[in-house]
Coordinates of C-alpha atoms in Angstrom, one line a residue:
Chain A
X1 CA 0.0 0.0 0.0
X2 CA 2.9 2.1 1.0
X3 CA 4.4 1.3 -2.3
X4 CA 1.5 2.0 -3.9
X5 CA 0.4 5.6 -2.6
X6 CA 4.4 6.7 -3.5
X7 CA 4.1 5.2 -7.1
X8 CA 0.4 7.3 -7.6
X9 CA 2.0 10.9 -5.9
X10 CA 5.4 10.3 -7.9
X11 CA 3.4 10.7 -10.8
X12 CA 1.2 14.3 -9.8
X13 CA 4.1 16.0 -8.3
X14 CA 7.0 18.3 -10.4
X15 CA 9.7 17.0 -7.1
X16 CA 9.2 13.3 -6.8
X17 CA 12.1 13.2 -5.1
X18 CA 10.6 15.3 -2.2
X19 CA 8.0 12.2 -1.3
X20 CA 7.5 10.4 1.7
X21 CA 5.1 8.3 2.7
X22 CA 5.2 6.9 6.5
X23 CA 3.2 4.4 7.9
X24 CA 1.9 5.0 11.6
X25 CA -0.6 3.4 13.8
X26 CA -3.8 5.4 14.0
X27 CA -6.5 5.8 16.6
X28 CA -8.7 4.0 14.2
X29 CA -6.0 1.7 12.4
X30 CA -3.3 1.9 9.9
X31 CA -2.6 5.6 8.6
X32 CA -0.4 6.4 5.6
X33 CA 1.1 9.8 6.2
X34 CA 1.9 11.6 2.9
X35 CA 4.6 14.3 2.9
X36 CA 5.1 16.0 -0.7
X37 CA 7.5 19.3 -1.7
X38 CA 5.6 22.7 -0.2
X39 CA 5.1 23.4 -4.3
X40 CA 3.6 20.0 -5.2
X41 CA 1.0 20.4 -1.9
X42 CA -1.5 21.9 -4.3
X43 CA -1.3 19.3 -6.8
X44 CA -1.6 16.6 -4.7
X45 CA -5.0 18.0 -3.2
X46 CA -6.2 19.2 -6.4
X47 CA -8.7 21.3 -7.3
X48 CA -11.9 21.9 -4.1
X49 CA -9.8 18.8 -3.1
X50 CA -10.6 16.6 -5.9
X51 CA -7.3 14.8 -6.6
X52 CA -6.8 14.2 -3.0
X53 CA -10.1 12.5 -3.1
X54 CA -9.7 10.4 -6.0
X55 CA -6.2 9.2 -4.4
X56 CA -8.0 8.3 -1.1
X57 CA -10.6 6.3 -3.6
X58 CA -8.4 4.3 -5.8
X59 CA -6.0 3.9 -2.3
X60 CA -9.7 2.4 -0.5
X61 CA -10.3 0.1 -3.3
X62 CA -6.8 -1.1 -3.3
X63 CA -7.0 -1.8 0.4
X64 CA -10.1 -3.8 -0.2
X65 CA -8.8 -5.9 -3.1
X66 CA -5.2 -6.6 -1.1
X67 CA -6.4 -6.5 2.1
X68 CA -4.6 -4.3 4.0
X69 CA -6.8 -0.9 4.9
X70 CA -4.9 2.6 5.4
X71 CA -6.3 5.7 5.8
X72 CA -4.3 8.7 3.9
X73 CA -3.6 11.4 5.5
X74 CA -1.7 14.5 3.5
X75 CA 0.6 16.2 5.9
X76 CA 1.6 18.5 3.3
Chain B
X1 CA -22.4 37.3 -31.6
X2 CA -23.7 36.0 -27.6
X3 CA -21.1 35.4 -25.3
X4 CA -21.8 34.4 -21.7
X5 CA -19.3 34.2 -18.8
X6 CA -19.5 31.5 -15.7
X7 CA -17.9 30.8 -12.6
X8 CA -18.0 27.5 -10.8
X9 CA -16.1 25.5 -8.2
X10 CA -13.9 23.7 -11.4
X11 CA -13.4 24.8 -15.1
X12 CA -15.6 22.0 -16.6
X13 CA -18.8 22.9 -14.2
X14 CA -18.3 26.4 -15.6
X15 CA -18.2 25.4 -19.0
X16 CA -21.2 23.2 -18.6
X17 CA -23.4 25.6 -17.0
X18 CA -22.1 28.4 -19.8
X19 CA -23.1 25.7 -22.2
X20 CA -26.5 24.6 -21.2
X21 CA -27.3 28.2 -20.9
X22 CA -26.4 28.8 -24.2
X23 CA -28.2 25.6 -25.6
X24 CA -24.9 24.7 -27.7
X25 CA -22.5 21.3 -27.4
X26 CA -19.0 21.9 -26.6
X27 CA -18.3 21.0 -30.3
X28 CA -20.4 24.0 -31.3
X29 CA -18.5 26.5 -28.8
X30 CA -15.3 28.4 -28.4
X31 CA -14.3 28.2 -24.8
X32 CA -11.9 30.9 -23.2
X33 CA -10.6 30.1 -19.7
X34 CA -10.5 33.4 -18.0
X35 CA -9.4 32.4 -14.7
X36 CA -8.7 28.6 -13.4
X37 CA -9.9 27.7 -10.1
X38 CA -7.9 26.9 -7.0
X39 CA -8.6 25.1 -4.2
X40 CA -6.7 26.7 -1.5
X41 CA -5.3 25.7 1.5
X42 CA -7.3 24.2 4.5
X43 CA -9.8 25.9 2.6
X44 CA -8.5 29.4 2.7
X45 CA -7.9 31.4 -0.5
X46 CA -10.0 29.3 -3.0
X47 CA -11.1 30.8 -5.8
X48 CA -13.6 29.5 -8.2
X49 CA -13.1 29.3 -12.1
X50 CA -14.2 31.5 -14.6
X51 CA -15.0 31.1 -18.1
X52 CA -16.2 32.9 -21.5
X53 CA -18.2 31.1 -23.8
X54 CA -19.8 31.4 -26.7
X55 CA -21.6 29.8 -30.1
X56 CA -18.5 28.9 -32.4
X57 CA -19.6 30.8 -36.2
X58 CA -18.8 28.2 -38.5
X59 CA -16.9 30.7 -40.8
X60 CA -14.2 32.4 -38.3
X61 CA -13.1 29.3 -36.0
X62 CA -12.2 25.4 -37.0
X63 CA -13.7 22.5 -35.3
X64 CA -11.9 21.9 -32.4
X65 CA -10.1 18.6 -32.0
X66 CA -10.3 18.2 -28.2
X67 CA -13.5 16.4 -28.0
X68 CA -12.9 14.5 -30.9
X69 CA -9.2 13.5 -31.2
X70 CA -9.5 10.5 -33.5
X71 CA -12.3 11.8 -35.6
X72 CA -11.1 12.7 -39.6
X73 CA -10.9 16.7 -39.8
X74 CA -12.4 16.8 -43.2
X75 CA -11.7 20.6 -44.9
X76 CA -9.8 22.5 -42.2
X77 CA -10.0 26.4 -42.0
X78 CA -7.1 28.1 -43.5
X79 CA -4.2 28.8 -41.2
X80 CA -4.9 26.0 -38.8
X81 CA -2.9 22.8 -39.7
X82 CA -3.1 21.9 -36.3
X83 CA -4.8 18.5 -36.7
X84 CA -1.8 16.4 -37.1
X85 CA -0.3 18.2 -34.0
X86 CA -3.3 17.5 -32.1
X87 CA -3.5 14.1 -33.0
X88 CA 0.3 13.3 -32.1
X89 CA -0.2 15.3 -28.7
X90 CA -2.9 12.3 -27.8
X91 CA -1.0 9.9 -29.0
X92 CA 1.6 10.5 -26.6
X93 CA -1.0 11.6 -23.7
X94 CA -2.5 7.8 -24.8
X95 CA 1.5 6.6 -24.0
X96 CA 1.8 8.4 -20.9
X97 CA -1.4 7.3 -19.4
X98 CA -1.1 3.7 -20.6
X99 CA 2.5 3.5 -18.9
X100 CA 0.9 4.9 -15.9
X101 CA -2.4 2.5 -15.8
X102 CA 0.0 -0.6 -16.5
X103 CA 2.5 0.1 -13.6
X104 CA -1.0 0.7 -11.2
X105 CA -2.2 -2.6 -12.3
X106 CA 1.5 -4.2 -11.2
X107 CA 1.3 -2.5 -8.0
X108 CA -2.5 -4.0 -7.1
X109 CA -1.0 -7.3 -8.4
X110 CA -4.1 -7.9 -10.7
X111 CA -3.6 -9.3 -13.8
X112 CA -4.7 -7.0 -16.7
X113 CA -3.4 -5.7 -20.1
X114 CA -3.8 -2.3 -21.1
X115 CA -4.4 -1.3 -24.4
X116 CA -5.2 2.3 -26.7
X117 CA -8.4 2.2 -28.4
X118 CA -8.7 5.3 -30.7
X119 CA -12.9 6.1 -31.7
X120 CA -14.7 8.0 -33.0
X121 CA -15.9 10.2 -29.6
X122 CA -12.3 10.1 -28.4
X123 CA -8.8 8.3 -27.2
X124 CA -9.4 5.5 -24.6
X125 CA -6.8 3.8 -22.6
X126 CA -8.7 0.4 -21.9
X127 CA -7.4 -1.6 -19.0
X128 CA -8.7 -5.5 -19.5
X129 CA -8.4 -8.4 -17.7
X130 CA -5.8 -10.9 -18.6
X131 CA -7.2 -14.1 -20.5
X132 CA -8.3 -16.8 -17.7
X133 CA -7.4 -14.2 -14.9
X134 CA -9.7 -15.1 -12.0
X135 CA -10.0 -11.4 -10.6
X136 CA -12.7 -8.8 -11.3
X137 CA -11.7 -5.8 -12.5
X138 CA -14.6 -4.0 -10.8
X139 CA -12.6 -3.0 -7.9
X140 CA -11.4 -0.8 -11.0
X141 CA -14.9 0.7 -12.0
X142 CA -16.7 0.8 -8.2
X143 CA -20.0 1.8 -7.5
X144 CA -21.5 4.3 -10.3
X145 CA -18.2 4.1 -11.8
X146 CA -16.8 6.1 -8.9
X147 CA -13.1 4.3 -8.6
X148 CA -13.1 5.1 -12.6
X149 CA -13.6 8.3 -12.0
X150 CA -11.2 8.9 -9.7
X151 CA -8.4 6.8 -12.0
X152 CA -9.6 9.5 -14.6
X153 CA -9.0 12.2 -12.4
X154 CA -5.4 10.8 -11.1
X155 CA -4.5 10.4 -14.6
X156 CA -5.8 14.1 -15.6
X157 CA -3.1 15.3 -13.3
X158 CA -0.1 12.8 -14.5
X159 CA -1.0 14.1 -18.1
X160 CA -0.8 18.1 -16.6
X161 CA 2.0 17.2 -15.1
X162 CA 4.0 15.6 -18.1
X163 CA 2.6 17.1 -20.8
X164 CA 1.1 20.7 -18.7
X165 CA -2.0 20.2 -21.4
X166 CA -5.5 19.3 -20.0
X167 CA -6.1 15.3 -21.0
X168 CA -7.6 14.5 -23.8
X169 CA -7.9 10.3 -23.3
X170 CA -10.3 8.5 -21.5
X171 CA -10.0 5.6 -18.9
X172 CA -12.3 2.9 -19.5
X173 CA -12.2 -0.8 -17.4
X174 CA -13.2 -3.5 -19.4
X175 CA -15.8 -1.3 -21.9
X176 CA -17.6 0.2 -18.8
X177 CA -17.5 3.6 -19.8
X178 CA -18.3 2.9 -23.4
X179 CA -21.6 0.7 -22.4
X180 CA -22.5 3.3 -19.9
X181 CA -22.0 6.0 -22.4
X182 CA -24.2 4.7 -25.2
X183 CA -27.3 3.8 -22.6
X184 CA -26.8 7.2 -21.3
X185 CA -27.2 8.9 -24.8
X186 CA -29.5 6.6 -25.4
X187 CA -32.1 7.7 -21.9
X188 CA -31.3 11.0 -23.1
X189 CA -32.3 11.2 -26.4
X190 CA -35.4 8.9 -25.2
X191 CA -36.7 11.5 -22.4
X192 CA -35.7 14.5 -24.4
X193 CA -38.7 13.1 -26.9
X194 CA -40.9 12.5 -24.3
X195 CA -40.2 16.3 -22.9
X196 CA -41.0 17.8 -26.4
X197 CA -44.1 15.6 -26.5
X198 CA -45.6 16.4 -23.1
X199 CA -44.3 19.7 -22.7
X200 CA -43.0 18.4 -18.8
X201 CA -39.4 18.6 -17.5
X202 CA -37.9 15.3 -16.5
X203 CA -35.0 15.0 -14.6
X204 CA -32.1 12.6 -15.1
X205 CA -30.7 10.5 -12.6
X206 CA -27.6 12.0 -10.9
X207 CA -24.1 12.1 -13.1
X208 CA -20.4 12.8 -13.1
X209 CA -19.3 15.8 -15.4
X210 CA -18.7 13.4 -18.3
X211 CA -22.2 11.7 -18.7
X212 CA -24.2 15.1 -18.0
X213 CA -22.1 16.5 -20.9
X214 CA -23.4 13.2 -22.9
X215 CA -26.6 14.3 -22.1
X216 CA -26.6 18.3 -23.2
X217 CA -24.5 17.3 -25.9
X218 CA -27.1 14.4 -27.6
X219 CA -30.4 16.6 -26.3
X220 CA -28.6 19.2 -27.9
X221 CA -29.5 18.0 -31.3
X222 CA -33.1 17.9 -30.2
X223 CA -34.9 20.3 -31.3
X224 CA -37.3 22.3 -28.9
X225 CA -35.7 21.5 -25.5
X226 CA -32.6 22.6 -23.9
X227 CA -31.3 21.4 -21.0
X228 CA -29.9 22.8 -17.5
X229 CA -27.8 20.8 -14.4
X230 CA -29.2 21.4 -11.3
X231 CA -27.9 20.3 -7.5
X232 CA -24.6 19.5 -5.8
X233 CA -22.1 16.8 -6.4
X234 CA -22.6 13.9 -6.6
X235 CA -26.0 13.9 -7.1
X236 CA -25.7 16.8 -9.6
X237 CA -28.2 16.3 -12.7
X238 CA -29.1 16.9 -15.8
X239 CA -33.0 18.6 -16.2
X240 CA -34.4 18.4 -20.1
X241 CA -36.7 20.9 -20.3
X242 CA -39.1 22.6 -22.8
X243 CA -37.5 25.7 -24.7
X244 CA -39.7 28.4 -25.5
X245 CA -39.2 30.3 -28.2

């Protein structure tokens, strides 16, 4: 999943270099903390928060079909 | 010559609402961005988008390729020999998006081909499950389509991003879109009779941005009804109603 959610942002971001994705244990469950380039924030969120959205979708469905659940959470 | 301006949360609500209100397709319309939209931080400093629009004389301005890429250009208007441009710049959005789709696949270990399908109504990037995979590719598609349309939106930005043009190809999962798309046009075409008949709006059912531009676009060639979206995502629809003279 980790994998996964650095492969997807890699791809939106001008510095995919600047990526991190850290995996820590949430109040509810598994979180997936996303840390992009200050520049790339807006990208990654997307317009009225659109491409964040669709990440947390495809990232849901992927959980479902592997198994492994993770909520996203953009730190910025 | 009417031109209207709109402002909406993204571009492509702005541009539907400026179309519906003109009664025109996107085919039959020049479209001028004035302002893009942003979606600010934490919700501070967002700003919606703004657009100009307005019927497209058939004289002054050539058919614009965007909606349909693959489509033959027939007679092109002097000073525009753009089409073989445009048809190379979704080639290599249909590349781009295709390496992207494929690697996504790998990464959900399902076992699918990808594969560029150019039509008529535009460039898809068709993702297909692999001959005698066991696994549904439906994870892929969701309910109402809604995991498509957020792979559509993922790749929208890795297109921007690569290319900095909006994208011109569509994602489809094993045909979903294109099945969906022809019963839609199809329900359209069959209530915007009924509307003309009766004289009574109907609604449609609720739609992403892509169907409900189906819909204006194939009620557009009705005559004697025009057609308006009405409500919030996502249960924004498409109303045909009567058009008075």
């Amino acid at each position: 999943m980790k994998e996964l959610l650095e492969f997807i942002v890699r791809n939106l971001v001008d510095d995919p270099d600047a990526v991190r994705v850290e995996e820590v244990q949430g109040e509810r469950g598994p979180v997936l903390r996303l840390t992009v380039a200050e520049d790339d924030v807006g990208k990654v969120i997307g317009r009225a928060g659109r491409t964040a959205r669709a990440i947390r979708t495809v990232m849901r469905a992927a959980g479902a079909h592997l198994g492994a659940d993770a909520h996203v959470e953009i730190v910025g | 010559m009417q031109e209207i301006e709109r402002s909406a949360p993204s571009v492509e609500e702005a541009v539907e609402a400026a179309l519906a209100e003109l009664g025109v397709s996107e085919q039959e319309a020049v479209v001028e961005v004035v302002r893009e939209s942003r979606a600010g931080r934490f919700g501070i400093g967002a700003q919606s988008a703004v657009v100009r629009v307005r019927r497209r004389s058939p004289a002054a301005d050539a058919p614009g390729a965007i909606e349909h890429p693959g489509e033959p250009e027939g007679e092109q208007a002097p000073g525009r020999g753009e089409a073989g441009a445009e048809a190379a710049a979704v080639d290599e959005q249909a590349d781009i998006v295709a390496d992207f789709l494929e690697e996504l696949v790998e990464h959900l270990d399902l076992d699918a081909d990808v594969e560029i399908v150019s039509l008529e109504e535009g460039t898809y990037v068709d993702i297909w499950g692999a001959e005698g995979a066991a696994e549904d590719l439906g994870l892929l598609i969701g309910r109402r389509g809604a995991t498509l349309d957020a792979l559509q939106e993922l790749v929208r930005g890795v297109v921007l991003r690569q290319t900095g043009e909006r994208c011109r190809v569509l994602v489809d999962v094993e045909d979903y879109r294109k099945r969906r798309r022809a019963r839609v046009i199809g329900q359209a075409r069959d209530a915007a009779r009924r509307v003309r008949q009766s004289g009574r709006s109907e609604a449609m059912e609720p739609m992403n941005p892509y169907e409900r531009k189906l819909v204006h676009d194939a009620v557009g060639e009705i005559g004697g009804v025009e057609t308006i979206s009405e409500g919030e995502e996502p249960n924004r629809r498409v109303v045909i109603r009567p058009r008075h003279p």
